[in-house]
JSON list of C-alpha atoms and ligand atoms in Angstrom, two decimals:
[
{"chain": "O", "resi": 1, "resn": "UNK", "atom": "CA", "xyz": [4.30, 17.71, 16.72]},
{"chain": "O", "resi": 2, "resn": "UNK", "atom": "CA", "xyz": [3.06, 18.95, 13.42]},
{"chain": "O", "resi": 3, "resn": "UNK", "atom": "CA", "xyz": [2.05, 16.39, 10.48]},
{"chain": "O", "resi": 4, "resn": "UNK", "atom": "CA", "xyz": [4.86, 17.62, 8.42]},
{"chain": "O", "resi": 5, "resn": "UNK", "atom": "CA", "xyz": [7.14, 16.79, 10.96]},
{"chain": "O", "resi": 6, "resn": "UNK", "atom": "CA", "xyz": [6.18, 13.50, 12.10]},
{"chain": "O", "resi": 7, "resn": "UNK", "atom": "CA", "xyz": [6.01, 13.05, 8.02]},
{"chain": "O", "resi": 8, "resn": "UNK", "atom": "CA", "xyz": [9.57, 13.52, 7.51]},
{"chain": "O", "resi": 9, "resn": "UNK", "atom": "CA", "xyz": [10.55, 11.93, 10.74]},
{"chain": "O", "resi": 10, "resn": "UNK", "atom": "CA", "xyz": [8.99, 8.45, 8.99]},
{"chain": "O", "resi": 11, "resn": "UNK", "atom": "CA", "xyz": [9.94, 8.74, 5.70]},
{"chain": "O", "resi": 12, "resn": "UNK", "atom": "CA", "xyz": [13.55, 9.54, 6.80]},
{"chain": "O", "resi": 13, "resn": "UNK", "atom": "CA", "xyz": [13.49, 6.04, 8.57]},
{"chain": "O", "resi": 14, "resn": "UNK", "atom": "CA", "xyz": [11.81, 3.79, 5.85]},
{"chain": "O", "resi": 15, "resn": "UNK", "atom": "CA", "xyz": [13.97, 5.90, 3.10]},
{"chain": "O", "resi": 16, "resn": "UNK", "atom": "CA", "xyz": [17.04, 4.70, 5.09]},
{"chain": "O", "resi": 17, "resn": "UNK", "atom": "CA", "xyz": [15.76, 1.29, 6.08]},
{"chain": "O", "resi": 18, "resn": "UNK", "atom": "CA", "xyz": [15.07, 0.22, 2.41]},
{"chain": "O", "resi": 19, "resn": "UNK", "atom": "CA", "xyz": [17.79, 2.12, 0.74]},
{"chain": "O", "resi": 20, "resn": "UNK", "atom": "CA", "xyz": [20.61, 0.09, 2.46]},
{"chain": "O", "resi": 21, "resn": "UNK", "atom": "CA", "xyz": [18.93, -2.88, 0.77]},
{"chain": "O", "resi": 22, "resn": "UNK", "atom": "CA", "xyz": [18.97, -0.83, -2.78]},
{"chain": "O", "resi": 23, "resn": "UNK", "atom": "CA", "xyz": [15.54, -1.31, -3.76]},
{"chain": "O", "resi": 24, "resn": "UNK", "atom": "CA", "xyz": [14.15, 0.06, -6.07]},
{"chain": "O", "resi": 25, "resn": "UNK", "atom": "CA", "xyz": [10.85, 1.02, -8.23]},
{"chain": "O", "resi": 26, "resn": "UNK", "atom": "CA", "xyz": [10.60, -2.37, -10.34]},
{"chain": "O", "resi": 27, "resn": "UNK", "atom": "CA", "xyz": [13.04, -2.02, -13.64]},
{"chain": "O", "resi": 28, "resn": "UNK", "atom": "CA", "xyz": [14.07, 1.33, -12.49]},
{"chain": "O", "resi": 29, "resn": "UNK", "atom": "CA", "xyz": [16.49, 3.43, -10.55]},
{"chain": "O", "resi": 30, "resn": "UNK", "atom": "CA", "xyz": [14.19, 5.19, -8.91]},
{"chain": "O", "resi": 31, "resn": "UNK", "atom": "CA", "xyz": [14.30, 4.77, -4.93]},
{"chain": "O", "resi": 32, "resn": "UNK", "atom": "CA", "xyz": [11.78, 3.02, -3.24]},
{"chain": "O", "resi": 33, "resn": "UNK", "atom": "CA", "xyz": [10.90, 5.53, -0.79]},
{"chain": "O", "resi": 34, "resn": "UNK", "atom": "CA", "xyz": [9.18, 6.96, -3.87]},
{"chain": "O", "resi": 35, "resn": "UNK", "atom": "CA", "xyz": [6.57, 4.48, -3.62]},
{"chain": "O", "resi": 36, "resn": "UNK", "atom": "CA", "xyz": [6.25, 5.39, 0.08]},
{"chain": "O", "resi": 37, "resn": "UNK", "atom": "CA", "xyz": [5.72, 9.39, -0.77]},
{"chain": "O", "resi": 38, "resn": "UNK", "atom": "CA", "xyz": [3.12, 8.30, -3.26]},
{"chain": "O", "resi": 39, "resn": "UNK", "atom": "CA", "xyz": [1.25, 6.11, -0.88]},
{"chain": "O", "resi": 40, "resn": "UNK", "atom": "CA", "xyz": [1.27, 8.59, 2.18]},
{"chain": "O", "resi": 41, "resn": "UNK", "atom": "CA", "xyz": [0.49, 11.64, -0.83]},
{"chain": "O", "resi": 42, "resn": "UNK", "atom": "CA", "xyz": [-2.68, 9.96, -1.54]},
{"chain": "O", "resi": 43, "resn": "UNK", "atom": "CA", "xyz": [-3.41, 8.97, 2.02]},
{"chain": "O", "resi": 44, "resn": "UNK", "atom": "CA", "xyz": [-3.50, 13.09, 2.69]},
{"chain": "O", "resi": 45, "resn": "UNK", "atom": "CA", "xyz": [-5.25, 13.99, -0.43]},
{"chain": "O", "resi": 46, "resn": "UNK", "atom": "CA", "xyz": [-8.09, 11.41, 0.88]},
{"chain": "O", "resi": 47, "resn": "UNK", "atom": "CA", "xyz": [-7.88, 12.15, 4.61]},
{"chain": "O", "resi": 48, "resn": "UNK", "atom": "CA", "xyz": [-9.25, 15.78, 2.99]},
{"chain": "O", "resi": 49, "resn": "UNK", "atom": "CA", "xyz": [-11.99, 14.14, 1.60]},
{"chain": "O", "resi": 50, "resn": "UNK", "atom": "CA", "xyz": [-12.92, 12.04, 5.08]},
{"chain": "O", "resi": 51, "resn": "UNK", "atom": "CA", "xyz": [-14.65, 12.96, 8.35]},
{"chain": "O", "resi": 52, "resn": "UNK", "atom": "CA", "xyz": [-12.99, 11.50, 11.78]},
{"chain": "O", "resi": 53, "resn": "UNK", "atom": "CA", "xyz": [-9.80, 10.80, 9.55]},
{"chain": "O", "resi": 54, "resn": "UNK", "atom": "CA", "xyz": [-6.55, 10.31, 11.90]},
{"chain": "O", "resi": 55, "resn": "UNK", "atom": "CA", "xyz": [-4.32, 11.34, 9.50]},
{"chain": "O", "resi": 56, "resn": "UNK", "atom": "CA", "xyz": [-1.45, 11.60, 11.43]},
{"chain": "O", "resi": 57, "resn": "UNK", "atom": "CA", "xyz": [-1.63, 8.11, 12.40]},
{"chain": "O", "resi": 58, "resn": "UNK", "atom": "CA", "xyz": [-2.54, 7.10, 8.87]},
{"chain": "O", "resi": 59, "resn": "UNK", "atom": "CA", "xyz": [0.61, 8.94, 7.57]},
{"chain": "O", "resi": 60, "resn": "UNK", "atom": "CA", "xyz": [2.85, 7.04, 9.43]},
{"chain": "O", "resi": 61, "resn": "UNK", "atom": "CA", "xyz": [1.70, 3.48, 8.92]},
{"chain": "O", "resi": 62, "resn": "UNK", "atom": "CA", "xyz": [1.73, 4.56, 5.34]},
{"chain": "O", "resi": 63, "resn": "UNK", "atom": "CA", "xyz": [5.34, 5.50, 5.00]},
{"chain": "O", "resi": 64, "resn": "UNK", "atom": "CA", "xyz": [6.29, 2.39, 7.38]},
{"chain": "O", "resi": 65, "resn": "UNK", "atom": "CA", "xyz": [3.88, 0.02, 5.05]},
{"chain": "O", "resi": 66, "resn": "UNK", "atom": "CA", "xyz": [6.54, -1.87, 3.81]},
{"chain": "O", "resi": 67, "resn": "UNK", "atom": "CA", "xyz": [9.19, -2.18, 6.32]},
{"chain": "O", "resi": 68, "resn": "UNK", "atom": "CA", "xyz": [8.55, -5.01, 8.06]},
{"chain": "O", "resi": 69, "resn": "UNK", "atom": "CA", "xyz": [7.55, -7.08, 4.66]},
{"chain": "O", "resi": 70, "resn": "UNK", "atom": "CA", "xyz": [10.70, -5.90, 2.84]},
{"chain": "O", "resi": 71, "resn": "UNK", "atom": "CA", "xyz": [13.56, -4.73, 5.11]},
{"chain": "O", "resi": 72, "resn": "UNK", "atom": "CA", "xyz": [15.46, -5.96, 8.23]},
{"chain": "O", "resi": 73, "resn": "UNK", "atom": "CA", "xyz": [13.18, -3.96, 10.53]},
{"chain": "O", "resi": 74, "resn": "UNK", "atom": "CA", "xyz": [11.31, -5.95, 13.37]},
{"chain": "O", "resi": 75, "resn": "UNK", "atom": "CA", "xyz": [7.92, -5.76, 14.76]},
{"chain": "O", "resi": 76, "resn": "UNK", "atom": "CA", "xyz": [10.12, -4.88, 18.36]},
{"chain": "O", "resi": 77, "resn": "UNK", "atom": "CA", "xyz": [11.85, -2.09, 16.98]},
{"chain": "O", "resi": 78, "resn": "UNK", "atom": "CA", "xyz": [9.24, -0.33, 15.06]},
{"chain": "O", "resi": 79, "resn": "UNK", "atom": "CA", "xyz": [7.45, -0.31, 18.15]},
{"chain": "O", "resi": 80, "resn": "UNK", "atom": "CA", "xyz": [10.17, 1.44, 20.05]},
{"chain": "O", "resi": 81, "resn": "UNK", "atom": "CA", "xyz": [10.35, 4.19, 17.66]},
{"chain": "O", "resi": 82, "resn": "UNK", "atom": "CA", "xyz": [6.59, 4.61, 15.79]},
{"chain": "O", "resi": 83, "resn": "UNK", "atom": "CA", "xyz": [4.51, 3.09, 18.94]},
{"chain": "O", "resi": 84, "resn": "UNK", "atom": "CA", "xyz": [2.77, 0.06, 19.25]},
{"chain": "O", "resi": 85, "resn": "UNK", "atom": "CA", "xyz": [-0.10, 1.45, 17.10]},
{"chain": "O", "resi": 86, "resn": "UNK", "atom": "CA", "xyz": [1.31, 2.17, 14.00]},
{"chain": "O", "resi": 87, "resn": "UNK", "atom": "CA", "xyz": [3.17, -1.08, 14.69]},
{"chain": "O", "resi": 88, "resn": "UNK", "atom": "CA", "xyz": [-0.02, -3.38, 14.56]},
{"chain": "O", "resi": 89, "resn": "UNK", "atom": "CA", "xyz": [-1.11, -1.26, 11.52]},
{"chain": "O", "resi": 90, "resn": "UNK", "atom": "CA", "xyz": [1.99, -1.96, 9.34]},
{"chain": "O", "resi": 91, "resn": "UNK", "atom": "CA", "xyz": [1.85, -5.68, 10.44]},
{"chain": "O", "resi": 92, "resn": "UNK", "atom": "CA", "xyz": [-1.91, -5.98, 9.70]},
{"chain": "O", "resi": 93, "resn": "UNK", "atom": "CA", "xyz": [-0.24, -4.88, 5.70]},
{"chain": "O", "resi": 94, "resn": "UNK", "atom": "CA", "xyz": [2.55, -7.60, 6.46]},
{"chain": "O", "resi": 95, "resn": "UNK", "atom": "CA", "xyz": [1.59, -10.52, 4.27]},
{"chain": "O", "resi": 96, "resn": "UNK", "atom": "CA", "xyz": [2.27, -13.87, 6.02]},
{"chain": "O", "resi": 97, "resn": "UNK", "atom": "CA", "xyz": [5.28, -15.39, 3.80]},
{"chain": "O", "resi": 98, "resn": "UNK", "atom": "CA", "xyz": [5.08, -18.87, 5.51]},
{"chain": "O", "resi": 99, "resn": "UNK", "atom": "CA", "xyz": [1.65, -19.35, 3.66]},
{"chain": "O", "resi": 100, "resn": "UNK", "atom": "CA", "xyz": [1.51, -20.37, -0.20]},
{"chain": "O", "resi": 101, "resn": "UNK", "atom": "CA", "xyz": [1.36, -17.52, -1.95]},
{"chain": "O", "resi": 102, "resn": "UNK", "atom": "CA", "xyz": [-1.95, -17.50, -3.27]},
{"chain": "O", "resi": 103, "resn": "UNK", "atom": "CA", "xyz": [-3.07, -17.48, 0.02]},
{"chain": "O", "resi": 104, "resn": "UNK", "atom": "CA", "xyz": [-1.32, -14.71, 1.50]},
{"chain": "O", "resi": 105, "resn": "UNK", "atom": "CA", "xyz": [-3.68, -11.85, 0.18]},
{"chain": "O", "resi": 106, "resn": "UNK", "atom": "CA", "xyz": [-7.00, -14.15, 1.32]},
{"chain": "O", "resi": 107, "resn": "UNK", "atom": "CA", "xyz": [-5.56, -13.90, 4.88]},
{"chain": "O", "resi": 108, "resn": "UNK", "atom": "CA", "xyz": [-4.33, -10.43, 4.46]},
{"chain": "O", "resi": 109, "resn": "UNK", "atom": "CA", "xyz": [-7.33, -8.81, 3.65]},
{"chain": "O", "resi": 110, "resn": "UNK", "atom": "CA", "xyz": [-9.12, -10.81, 6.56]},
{"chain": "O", "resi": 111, "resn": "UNK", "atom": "CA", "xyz": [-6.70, -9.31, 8.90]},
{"chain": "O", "resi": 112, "resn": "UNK", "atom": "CA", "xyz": [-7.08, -5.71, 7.28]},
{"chain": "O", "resi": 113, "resn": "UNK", "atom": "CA", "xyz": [-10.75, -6.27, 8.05]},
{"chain": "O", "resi": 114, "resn": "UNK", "atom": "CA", "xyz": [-10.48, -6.14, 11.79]},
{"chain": "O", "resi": 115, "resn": "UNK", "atom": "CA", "xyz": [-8.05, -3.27, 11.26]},
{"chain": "O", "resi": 116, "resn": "UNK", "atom": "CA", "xyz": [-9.02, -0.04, 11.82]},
{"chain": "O", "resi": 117, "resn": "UNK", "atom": "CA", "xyz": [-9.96, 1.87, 8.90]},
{"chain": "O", "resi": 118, "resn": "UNK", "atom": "CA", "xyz": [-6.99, 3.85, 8.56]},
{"chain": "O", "resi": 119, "resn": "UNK", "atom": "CA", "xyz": [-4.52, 1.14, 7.84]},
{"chain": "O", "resi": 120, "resn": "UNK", "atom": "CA", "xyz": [-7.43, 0.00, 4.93]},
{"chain": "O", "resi": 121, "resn": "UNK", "atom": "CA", "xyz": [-7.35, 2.98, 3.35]},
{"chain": "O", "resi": 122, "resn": "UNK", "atom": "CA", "xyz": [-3.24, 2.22, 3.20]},
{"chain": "O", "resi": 123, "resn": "UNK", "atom": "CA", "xyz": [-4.02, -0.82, 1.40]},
{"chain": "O", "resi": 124, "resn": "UNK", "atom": "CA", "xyz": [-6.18, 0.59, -0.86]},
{"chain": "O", "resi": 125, "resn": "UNK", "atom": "CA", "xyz": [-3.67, 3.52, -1.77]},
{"chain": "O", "resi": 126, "resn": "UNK", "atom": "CA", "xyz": [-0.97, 0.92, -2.14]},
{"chain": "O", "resi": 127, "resn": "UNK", "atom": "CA", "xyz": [-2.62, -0.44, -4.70]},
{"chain": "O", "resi": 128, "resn": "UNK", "atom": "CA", "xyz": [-3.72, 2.76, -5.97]},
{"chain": "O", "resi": 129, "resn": "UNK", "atom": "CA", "xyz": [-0.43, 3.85, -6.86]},
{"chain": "O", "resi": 130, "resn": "UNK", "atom": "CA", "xyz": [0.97, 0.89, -8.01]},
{"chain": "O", "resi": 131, "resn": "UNK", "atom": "CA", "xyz": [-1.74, 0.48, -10.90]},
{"chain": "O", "resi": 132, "resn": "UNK", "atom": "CA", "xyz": [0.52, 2.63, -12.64]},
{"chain": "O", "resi": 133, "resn": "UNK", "atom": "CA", "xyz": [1.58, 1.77, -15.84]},
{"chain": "O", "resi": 134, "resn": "UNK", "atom": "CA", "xyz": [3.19, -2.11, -15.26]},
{"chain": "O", "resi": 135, "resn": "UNK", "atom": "CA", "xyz": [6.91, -2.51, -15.82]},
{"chain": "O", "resi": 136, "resn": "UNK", "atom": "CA", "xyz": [7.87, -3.83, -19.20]},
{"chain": "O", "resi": 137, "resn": "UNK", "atom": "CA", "xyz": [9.05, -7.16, -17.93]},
{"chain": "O", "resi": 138, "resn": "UNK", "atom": "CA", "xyz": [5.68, -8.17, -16.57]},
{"chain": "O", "resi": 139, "resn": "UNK", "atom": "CA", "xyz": [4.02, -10.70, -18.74]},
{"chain": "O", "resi": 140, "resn": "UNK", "atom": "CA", "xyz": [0.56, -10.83, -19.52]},
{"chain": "O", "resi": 141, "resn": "UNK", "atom": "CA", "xyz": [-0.44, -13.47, -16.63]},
{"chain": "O", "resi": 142, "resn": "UNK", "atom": "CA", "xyz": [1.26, -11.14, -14.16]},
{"chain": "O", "resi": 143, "resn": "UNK", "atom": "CA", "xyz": [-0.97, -8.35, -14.87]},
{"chain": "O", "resi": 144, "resn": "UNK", "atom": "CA", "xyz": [-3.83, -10.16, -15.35]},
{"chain": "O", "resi": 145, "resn": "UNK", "atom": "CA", "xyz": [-3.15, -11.42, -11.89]},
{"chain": "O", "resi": 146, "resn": "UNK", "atom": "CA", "xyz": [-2.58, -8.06, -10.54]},
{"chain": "O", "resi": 147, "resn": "UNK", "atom": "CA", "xyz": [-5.69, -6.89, -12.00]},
{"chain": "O", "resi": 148, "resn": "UNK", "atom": "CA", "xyz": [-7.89, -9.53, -10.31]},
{"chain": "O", "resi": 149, "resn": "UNK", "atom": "CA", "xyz": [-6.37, -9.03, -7.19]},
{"chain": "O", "resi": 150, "resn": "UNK", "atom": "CA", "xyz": [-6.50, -5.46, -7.01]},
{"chain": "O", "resi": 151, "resn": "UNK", "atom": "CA", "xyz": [-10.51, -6.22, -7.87]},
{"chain": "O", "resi": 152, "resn": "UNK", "atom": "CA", "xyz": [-10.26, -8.51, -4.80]},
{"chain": "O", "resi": 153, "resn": "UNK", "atom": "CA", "xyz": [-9.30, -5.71, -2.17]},
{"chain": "O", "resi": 154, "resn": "UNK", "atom": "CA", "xyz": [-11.58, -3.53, -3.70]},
{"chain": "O", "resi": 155, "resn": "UNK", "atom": "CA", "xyz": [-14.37, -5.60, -3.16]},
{"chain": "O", "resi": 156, "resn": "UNK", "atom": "CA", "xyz": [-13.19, -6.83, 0.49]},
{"chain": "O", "resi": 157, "resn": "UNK", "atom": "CA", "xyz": [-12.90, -3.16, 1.36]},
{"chain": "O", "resi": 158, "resn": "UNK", "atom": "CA", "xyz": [-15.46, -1.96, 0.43]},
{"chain": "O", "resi": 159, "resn": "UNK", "atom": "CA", "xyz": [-17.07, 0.39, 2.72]},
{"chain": "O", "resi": 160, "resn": "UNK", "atom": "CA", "xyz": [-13.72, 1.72, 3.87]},
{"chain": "O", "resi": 161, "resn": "UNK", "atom": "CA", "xyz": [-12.72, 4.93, 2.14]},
{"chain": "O", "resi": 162, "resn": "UNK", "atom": "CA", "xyz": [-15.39, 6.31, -0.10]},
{"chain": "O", "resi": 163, "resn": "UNK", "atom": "CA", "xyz": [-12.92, 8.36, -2.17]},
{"chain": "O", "resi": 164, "resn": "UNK", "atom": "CA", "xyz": [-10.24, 6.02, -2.56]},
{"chain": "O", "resi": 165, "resn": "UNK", "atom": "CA", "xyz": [-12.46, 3.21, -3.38]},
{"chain": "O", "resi": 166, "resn": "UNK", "atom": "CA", "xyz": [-13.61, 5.15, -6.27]},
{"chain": "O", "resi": 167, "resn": "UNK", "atom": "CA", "xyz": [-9.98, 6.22, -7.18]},
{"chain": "O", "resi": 168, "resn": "UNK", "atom": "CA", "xyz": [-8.68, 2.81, -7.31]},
{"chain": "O", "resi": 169, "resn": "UNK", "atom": "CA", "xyz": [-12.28, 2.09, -9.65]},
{"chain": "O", "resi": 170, "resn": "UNK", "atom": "CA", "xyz": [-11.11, 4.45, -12.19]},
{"chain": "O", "resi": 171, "resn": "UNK", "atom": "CA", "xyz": [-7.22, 2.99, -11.64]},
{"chain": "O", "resi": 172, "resn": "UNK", "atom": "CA", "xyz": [-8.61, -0.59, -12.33]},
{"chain": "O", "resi": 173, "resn": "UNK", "atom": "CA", "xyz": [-10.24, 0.56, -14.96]},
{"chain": "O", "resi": 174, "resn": "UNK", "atom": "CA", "xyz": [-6.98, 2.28, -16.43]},
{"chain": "O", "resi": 175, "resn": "UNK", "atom": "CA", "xyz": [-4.99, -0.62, -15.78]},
{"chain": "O", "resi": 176, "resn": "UNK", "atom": "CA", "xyz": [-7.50, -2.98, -17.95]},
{"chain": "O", "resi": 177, "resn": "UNK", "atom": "CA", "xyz": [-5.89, -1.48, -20.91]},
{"chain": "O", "resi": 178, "resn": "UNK", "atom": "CA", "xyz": [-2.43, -2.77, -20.26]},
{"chain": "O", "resi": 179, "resn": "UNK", "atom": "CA", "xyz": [-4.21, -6.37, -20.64]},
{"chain": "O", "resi": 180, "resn": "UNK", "atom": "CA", "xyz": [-5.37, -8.43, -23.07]},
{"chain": "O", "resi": 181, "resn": "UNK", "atom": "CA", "xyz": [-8.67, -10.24, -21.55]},
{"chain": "O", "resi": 182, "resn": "UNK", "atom": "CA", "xyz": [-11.44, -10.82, -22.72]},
{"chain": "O", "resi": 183, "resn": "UNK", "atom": "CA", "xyz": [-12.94, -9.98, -19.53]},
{"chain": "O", "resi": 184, "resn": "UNK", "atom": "CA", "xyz": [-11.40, -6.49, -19.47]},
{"chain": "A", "resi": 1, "resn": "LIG", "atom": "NI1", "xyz": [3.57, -0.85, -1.01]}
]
């Protein structure tokens, strides 16, 4: 199967699987499978930039990053239609709700670490594309908070992706404007 195909075959099934729930870009119309597109379209700008990329593989987990976090979809099922692969890969980006929340990205990014360095690369372009300017309802705190954390995966992942490492850089570095810090 061509990447194009197996593309549209996964973003057809996230599209669907988050659309029943109606979600949506935060404080927008805009349907979430937007954010997916974004997320797999920097995945294959990078995968251009990287030797021994699997970028069909990468592709998938990226358009599938979110559904078992966010929708209905279970680890059993996603595995009968993507493969147990891609399955481990989108669960290795599932944070770990029973935790307190400040804790869930600590153990995330220790299981990303043992994760091959395809689904990192997801991470980082997650965050990537969600450094974007911040919806008008965030406060301050938020952002600041976003801002540190997306500092956090950087530095956890480092050695991952040299391109998208030094995309999300400049994105951090974009973002710092939207905050008022004196560390920024
Ligand atoms: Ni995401």
């Amino acid at each position: 199967m061509e990447i194009q195909d197996i593309y549209q075959i996964a973003i057809r099934y996230a599209a669907e699987k988050h659309a029943v729930l109606n979600q949506t870009l935060p404080d927008s119309i805009i349907p979430y499978a937007v954010h997916l597109s974004n997320v797999a379209m920097e995945i294959l700008v990078a995968a251009s930039h990287t030797k021994n990329f699997n970028t069909e593989f990468a592709i998938q987990v990226a358009l599938l990053h979110d559904v078992l976090e966010d929708t209905t979809v279970t680890a059993e099922e996603l595995s009968t239609e993507f493969g147990i692969e891609v399955t481990a890969g989108v669960e290795a980006l599932t944070k770990n709700t029973s935790l307190p929340k400040d804790e869930q990205i600590i153990d995330s990014l220790q299981r990303l670490k043992t994760s091959v360095s395809e689904v990192r690369a997801v991470k980082l372009a997650d965050r990537i594309t969600n450094l974007q300017k911040p919806p008008l309802s965030w406060t301050n705190e938020k952002k600041l908070n976003y801002l540190d954390e997306a500092e956090l995966i950087l530095k956890e992942l480092r050695g991952t992706n040299e391109y998208l490492e030094k995309r999300l850089e400049l994105k951090i570095e974009e973002y710092s404007r939207y905050v008022t810090d004196s560390k920024y």
